[in-house]
Short mmCIF file of N, CA, C and O in Angstrom, two decimals:
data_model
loop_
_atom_site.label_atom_id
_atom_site.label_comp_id
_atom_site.label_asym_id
_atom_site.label_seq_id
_atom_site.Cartn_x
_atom_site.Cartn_y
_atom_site.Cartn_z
N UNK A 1 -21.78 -9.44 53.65
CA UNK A 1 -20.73 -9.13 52.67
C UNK A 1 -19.54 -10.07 52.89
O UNK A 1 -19.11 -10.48 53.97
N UNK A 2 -19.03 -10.37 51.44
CA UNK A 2 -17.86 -11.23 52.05
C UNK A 2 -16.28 -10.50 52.23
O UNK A 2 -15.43 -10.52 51.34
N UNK A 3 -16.16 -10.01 53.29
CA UNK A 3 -14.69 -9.43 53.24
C UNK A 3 -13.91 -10.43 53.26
O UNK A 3 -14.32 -11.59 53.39
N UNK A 4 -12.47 -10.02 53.10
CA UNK A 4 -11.23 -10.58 52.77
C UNK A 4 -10.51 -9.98 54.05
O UNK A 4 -9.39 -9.96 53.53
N UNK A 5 -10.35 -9.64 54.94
CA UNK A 5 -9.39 -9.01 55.83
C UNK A 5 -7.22 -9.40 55.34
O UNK A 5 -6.78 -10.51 55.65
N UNK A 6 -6.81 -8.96 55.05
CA UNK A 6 -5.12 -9.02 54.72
C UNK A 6 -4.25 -8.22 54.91
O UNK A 6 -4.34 -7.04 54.58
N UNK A 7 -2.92 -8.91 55.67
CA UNK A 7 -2.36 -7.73 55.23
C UNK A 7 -1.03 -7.68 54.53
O UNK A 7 -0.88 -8.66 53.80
N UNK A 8 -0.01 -6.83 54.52
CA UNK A 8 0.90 -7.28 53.71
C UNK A 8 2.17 -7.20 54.70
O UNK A 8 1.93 -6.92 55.87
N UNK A 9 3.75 -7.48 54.22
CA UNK A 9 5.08 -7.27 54.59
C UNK A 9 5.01 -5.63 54.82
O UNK A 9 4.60 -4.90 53.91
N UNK A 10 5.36 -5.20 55.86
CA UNK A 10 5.86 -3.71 56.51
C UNK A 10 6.51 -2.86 55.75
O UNK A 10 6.06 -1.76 55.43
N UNK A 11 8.10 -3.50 55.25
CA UNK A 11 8.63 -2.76 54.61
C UNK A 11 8.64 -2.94 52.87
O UNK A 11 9.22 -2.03 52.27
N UNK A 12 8.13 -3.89 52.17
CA UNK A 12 8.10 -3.68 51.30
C UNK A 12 6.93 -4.59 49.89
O UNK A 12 6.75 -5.77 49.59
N UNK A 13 6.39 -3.22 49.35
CA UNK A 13 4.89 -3.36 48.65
C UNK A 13 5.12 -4.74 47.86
O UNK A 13 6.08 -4.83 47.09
N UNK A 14 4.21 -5.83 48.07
CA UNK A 14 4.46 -7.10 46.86
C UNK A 14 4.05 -6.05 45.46
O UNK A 14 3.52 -4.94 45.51
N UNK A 15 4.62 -7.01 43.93
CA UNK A 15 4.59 -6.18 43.17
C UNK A 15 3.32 -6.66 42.29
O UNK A 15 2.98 -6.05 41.28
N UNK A 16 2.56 -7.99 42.86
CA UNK A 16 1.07 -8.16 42.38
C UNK A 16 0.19 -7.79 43.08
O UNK A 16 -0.88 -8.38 42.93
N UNK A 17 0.26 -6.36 44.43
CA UNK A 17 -1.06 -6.25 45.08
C UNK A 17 -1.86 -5.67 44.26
O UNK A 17 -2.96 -5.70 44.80
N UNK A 18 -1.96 -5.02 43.00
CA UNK A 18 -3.03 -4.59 42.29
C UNK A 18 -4.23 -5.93 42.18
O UNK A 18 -5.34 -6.22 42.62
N UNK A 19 -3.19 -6.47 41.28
CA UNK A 19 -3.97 -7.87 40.50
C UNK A 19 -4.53 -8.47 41.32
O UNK A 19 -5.65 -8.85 40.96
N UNK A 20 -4.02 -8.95 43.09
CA UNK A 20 -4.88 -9.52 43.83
C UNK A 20 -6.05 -8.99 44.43
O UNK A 20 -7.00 -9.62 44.88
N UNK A 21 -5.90 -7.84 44.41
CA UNK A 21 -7.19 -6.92 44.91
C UNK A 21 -8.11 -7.10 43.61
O UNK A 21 -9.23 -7.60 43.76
N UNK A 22 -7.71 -6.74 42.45
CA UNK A 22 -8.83 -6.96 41.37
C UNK A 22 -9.54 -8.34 41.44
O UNK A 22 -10.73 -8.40 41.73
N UNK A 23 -8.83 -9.41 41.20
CA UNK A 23 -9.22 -10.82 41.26
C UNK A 23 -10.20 -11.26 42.64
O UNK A 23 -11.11 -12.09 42.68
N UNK A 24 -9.73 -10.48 43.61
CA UNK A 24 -10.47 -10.41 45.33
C UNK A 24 -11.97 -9.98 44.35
O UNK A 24 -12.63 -10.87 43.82
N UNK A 25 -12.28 -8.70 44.24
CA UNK A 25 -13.43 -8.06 43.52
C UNK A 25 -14.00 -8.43 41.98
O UNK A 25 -15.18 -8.26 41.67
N UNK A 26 -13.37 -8.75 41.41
CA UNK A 26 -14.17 -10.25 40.44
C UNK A 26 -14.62 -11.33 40.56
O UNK A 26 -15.30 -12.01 39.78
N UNK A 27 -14.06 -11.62 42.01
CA UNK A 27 -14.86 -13.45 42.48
C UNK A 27 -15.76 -12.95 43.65
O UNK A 27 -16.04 -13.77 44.53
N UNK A 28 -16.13 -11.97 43.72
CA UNK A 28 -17.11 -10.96 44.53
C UNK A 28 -16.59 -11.51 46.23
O UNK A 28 -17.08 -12.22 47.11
N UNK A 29 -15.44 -10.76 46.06
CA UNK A 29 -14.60 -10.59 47.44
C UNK A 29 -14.79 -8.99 47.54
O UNK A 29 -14.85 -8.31 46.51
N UNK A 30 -14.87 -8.38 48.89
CA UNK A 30 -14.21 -6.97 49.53
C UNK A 30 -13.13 -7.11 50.30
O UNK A 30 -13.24 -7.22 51.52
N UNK A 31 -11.98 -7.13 49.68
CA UNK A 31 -10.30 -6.99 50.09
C UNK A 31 -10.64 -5.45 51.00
O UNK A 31 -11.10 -4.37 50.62
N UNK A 32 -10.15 -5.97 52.46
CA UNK A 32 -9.93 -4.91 53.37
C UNK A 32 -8.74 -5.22 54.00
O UNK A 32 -8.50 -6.29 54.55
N UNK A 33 -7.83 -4.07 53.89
CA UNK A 33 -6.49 -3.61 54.01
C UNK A 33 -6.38 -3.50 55.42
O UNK A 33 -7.03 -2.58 55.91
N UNK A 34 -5.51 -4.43 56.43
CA UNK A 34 -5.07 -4.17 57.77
C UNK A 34 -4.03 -3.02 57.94
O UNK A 34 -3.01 -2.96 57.25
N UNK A 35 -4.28 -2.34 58.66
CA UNK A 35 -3.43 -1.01 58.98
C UNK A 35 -2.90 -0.68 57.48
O UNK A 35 -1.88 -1.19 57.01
N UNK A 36 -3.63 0.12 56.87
CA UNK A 36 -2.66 0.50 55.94
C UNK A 36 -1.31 1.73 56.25
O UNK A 36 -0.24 1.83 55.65
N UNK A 37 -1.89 2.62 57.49
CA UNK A 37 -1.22 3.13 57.49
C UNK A 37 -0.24 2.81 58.50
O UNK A 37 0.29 3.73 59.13
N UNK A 38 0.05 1.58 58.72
CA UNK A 38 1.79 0.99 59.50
C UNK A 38 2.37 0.64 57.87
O UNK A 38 3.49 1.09 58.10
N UNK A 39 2.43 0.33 56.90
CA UNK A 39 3.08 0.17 55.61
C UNK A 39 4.03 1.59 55.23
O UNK A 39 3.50 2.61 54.79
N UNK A 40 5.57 1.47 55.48
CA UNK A 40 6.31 2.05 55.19
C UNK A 40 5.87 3.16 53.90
O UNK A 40 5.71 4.38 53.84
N UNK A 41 5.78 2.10 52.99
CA UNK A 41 5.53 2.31 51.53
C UNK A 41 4.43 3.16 51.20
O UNK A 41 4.45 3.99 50.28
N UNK A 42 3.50 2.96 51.93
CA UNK A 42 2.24 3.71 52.09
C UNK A 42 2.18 5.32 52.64
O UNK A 42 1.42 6.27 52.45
N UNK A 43 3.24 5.12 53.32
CA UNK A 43 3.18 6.38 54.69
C UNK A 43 3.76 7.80 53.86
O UNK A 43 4.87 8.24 54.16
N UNK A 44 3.05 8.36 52.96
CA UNK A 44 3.40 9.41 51.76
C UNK A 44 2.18 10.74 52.37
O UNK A 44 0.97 10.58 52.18
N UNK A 45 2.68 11.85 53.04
CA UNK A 45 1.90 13.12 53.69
C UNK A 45 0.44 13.27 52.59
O UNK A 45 -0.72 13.58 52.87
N UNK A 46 1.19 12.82 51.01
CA UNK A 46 -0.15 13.11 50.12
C UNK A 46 -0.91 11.36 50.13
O UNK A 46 -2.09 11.62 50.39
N UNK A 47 -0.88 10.73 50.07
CA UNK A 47 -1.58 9.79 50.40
C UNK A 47 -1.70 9.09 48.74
O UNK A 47 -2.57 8.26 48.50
N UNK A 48 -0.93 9.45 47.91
CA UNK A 48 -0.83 8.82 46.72
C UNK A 48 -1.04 7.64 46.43
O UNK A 48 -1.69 7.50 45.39
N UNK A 49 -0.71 6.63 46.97
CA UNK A 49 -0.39 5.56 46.97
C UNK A 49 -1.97 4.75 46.93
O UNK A 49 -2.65 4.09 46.14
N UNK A 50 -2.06 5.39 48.61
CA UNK A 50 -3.59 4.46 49.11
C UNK A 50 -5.26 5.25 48.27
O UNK A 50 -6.20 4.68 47.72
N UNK A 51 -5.02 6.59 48.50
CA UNK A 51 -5.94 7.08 47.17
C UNK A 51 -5.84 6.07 46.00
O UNK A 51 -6.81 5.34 45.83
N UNK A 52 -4.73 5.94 45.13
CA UNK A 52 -5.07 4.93 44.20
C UNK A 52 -5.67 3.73 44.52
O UNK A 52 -6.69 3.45 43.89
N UNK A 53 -5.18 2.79 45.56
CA UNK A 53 -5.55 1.42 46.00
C UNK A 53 -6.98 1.82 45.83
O UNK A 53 -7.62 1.34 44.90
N UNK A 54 -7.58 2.75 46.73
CA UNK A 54 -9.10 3.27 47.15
C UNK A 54 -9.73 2.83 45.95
O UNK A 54 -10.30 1.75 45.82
N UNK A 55 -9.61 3.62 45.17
CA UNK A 55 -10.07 3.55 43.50
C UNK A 55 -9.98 2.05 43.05
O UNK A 55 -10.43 1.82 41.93
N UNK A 56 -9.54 1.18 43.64
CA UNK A 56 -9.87 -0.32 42.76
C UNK A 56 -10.54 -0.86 43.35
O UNK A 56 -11.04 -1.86 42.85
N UNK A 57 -10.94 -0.41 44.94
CA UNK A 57 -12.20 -0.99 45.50
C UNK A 57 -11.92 -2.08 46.27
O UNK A 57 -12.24 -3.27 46.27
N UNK A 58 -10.91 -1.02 47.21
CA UNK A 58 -10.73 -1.44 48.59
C UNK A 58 -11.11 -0.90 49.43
O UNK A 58 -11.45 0.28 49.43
N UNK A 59 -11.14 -1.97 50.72
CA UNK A 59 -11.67 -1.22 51.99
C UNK A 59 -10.30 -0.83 52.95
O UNK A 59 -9.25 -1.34 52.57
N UNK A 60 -10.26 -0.11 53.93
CA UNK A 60 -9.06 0.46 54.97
C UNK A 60 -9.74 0.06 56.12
O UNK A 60 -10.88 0.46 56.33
N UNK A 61 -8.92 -1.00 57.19
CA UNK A 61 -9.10 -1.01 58.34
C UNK A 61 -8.05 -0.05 59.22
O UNK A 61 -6.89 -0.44 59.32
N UNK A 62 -8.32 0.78 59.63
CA UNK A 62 -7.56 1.39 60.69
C UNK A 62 -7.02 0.61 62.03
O UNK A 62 -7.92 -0.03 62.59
N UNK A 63 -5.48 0.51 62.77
CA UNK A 63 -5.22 -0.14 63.63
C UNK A 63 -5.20 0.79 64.72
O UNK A 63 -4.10 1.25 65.02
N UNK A 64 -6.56 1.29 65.62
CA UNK A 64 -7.11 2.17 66.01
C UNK A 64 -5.37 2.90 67.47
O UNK A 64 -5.27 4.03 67.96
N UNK A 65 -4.53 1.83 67.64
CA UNK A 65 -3.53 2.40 68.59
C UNK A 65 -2.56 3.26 67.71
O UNK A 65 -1.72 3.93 68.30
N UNK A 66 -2.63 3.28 66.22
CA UNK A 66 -1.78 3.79 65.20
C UNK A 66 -2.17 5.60 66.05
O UNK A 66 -1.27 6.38 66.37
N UNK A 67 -2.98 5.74 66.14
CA UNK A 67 -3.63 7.14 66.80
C UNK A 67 -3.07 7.95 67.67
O UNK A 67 -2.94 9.18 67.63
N UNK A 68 -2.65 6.94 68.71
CA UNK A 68 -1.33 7.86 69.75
C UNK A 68 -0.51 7.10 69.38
O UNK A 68 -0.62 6.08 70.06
N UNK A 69 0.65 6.98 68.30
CA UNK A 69 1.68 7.03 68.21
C UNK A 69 2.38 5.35 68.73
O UNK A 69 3.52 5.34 69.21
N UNK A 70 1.88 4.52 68.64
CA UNK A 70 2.13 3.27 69.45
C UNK A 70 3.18 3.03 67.97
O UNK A 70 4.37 2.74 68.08
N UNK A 71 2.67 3.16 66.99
CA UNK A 71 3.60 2.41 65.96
C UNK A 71 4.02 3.50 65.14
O UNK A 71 3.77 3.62 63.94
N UNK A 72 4.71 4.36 65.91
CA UNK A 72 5.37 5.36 65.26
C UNK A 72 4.94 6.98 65.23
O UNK A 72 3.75 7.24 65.45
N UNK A 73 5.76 7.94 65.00
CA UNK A 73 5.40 8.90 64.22
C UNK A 73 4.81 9.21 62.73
O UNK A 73 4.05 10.12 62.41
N UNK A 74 5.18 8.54 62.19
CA UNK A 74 4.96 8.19 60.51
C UNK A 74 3.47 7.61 60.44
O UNK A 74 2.57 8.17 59.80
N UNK A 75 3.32 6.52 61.11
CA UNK A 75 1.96 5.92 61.15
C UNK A 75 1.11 6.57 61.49
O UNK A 75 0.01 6.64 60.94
N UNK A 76 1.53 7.24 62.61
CA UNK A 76 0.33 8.45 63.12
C UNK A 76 -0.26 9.24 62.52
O UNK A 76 -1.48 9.41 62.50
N UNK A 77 0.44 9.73 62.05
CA UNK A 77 0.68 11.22 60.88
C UNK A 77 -0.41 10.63 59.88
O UNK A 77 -1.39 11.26 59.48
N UNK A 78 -0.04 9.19 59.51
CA UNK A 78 -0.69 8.72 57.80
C UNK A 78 -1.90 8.58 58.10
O UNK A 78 -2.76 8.86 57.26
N UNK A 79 -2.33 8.00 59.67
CA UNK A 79 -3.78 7.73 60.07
C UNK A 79 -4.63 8.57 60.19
O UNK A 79 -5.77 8.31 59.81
N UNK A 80 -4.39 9.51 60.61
CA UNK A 80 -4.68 11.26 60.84
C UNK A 80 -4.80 11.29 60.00
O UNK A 80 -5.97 10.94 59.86
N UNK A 81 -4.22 11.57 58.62
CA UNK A 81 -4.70 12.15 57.05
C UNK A 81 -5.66 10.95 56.63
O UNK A 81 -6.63 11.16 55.91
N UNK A 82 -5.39 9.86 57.03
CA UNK A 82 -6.34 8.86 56.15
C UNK A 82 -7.68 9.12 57.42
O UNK A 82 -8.57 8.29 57.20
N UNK A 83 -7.96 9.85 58.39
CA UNK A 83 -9.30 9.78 58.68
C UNK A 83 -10.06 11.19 58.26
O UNK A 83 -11.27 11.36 58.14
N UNK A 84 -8.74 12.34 58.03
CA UNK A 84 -9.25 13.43 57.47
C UNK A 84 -9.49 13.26 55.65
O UNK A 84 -9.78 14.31 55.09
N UNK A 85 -9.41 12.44 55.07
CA UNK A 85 -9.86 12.05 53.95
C UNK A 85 -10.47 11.40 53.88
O UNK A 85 -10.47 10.97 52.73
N UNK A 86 -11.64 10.62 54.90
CA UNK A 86 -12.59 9.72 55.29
C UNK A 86 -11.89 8.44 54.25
O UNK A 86 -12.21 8.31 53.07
N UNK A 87 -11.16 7.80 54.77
CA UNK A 87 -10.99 6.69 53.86
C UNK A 87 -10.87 5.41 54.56
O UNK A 87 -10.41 4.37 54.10
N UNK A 88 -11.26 5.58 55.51
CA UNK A 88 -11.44 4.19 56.58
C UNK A 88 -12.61 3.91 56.80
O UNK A 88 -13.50 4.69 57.14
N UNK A 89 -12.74 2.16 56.51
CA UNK A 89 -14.10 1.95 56.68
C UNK A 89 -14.67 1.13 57.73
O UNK A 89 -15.82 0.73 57.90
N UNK A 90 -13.42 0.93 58.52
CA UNK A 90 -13.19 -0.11 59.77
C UNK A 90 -12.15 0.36 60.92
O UNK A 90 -11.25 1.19 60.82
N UNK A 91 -12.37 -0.07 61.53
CA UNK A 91 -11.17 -0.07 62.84
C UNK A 91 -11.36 -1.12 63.70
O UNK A 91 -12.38 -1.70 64.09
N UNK A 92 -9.89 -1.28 63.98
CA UNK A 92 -9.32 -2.85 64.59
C UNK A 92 -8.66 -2.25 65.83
O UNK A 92 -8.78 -1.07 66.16
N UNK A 93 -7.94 -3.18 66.50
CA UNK A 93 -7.18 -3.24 67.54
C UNK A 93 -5.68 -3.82 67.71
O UNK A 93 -4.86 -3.22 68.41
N UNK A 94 -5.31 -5.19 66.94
CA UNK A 94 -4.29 -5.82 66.72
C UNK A 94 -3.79 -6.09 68.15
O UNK A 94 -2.58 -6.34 68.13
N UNK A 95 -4.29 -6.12 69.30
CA UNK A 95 -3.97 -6.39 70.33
C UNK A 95 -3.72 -8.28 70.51
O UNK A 95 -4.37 -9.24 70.08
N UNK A 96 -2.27 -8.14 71.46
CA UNK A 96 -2.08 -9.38 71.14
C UNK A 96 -1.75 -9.70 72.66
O UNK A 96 -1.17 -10.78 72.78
N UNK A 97 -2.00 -8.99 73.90
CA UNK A 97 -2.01 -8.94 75.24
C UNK A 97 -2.90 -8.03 76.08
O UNK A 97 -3.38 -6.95 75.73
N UNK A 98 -3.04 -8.69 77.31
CA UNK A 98 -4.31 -7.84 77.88
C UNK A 98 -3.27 -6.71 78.41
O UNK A 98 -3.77 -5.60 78.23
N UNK A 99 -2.66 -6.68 78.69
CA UNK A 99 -1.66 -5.23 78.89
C UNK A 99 -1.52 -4.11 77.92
O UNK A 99 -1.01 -3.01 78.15
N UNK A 100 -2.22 -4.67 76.44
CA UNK A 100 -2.31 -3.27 75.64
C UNK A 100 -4.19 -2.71 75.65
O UNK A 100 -4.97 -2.06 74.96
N UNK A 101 -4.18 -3.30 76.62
CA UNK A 101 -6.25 -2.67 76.58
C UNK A 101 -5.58 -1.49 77.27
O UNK A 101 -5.84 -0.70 76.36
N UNK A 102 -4.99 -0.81 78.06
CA UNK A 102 -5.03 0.70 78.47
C UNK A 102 -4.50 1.56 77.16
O UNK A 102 -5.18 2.56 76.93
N UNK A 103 -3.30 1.30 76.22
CA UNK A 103 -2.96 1.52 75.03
C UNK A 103 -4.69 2.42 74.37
O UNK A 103 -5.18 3.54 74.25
N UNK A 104 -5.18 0.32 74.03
CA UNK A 104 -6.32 0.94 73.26
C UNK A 104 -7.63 1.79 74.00
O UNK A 104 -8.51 2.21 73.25
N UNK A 105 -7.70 1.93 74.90
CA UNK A 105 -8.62 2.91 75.73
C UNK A 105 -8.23 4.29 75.66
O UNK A 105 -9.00 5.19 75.34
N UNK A 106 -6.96 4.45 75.97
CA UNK A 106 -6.49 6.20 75.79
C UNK A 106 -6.49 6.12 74.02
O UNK A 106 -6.56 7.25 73.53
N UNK A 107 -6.43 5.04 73.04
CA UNK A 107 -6.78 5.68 71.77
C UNK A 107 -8.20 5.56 71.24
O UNK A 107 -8.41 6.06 70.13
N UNK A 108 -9.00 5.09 71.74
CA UNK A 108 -10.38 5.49 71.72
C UNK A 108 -10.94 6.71 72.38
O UNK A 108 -12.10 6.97 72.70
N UNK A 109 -9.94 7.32 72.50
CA UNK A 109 -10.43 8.55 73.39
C UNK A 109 -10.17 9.90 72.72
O UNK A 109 -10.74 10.99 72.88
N UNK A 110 -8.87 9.42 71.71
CA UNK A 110 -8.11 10.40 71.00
C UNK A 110 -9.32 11.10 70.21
O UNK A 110 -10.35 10.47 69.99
N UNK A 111 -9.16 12.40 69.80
CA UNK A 111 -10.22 13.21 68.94
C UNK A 111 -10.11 12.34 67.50
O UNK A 111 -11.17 12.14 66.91
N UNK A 112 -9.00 11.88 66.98
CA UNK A 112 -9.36 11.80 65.56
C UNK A 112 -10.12 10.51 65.56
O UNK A 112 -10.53 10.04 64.50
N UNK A 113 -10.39 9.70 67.17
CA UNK A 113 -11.05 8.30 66.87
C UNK A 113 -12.42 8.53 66.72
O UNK A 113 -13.23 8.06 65.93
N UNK A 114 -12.57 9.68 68.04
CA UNK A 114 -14.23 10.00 68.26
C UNK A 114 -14.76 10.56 66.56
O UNK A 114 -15.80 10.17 66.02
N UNK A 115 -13.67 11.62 65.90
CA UNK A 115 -14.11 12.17 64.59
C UNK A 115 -14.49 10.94 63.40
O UNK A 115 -15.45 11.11 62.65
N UNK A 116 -13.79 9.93 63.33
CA UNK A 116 -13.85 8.97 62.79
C UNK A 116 -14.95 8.18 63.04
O UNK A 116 -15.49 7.69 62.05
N UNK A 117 -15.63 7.83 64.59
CA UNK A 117 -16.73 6.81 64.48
C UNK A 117 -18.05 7.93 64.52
O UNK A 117 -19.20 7.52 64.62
N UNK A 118 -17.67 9.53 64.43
CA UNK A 118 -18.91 10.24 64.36
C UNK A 118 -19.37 10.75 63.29
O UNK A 118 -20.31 11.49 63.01
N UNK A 119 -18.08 9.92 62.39
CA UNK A 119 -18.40 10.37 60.60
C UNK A 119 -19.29 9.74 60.34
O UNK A 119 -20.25 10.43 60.02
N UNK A 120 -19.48 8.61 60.32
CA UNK A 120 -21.06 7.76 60.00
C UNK A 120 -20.10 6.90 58.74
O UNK A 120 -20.82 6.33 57.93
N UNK A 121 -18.97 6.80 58.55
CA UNK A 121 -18.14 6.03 57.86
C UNK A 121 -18.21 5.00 58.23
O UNK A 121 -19.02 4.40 57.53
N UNK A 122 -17.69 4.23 59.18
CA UNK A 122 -17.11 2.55 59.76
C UNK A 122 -18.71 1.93 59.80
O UNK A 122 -19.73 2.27 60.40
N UNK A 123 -18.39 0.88 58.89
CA UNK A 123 -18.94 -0.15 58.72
C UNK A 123 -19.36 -1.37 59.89
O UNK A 123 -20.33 -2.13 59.87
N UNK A 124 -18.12 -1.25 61.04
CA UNK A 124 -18.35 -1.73 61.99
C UNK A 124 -18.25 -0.87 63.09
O UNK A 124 -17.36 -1.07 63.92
N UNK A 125 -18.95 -0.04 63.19
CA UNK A 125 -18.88 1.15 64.49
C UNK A 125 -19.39 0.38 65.83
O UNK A 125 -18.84 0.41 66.94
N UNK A 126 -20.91 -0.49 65.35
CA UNK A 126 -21.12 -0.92 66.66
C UNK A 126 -20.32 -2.11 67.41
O UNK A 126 -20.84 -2.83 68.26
N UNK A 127 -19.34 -2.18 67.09
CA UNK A 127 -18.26 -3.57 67.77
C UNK A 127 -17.79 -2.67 68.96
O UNK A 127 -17.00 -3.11 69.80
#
């Protein structure tokens, strides 16, 4: 498959991400979304936002340390609802030092990670 992996500015939504996600999936791209839930804009308890994105036929990579709280309360919260709405079809790491491998080990450990790779969802479970 050909994914697209991207992601966007933190605090604020560009106002053509529709159109580029469509155009991604007309030139037979799969646009997959890096952490959606670190995006300010995104981080809504009902999940309004990324439910819609879902529907144009995107994928969600999860930034699997979002889980214990590394990038917030807010992020946490959104990742948690986005795995209890099965809407992740990946999980990453974003590690950018060997000093955050204990980080990502205690969040591979977290219940909502194990619930997530025992959904039979992630596309890349065996990585």
């Amino acid at each position: 498959a050909d994914y697209v992996l991207f992601e966007l500015p933190f605090n604020l939504k560009p106002p053509m991400l529709e159109d580029v996600i469509f155009k991604m999936n007309v030139n037979g791209y799969r646009p997959l979304l890096a952490h959606p839930e670190r995006y300010i804009y995104f981080q809504d308890p009902k999940l309004r936002e990324l439910k819609r994105l879902k529907q144009s036929g995107i994928f969600f990579q999860l930034n699997t340390m979002s889980l214990i709280g590394q990038y917030g309360s807010r992020a946490m919260r959104t990742a948690r609802a986005l795995i209890r709405e099965g809407m992740y079809e990946f999980a990453g790491s974003d590690i950018h030092r060997e000093q955050q491998l204990p980080v990502l080990k205690s969040a591979m450990q977290n219940d909502y990670f194990l619930q997530l790779l025992s959904s039979g969802r992630l596309l890349n479970a065996q990585l």
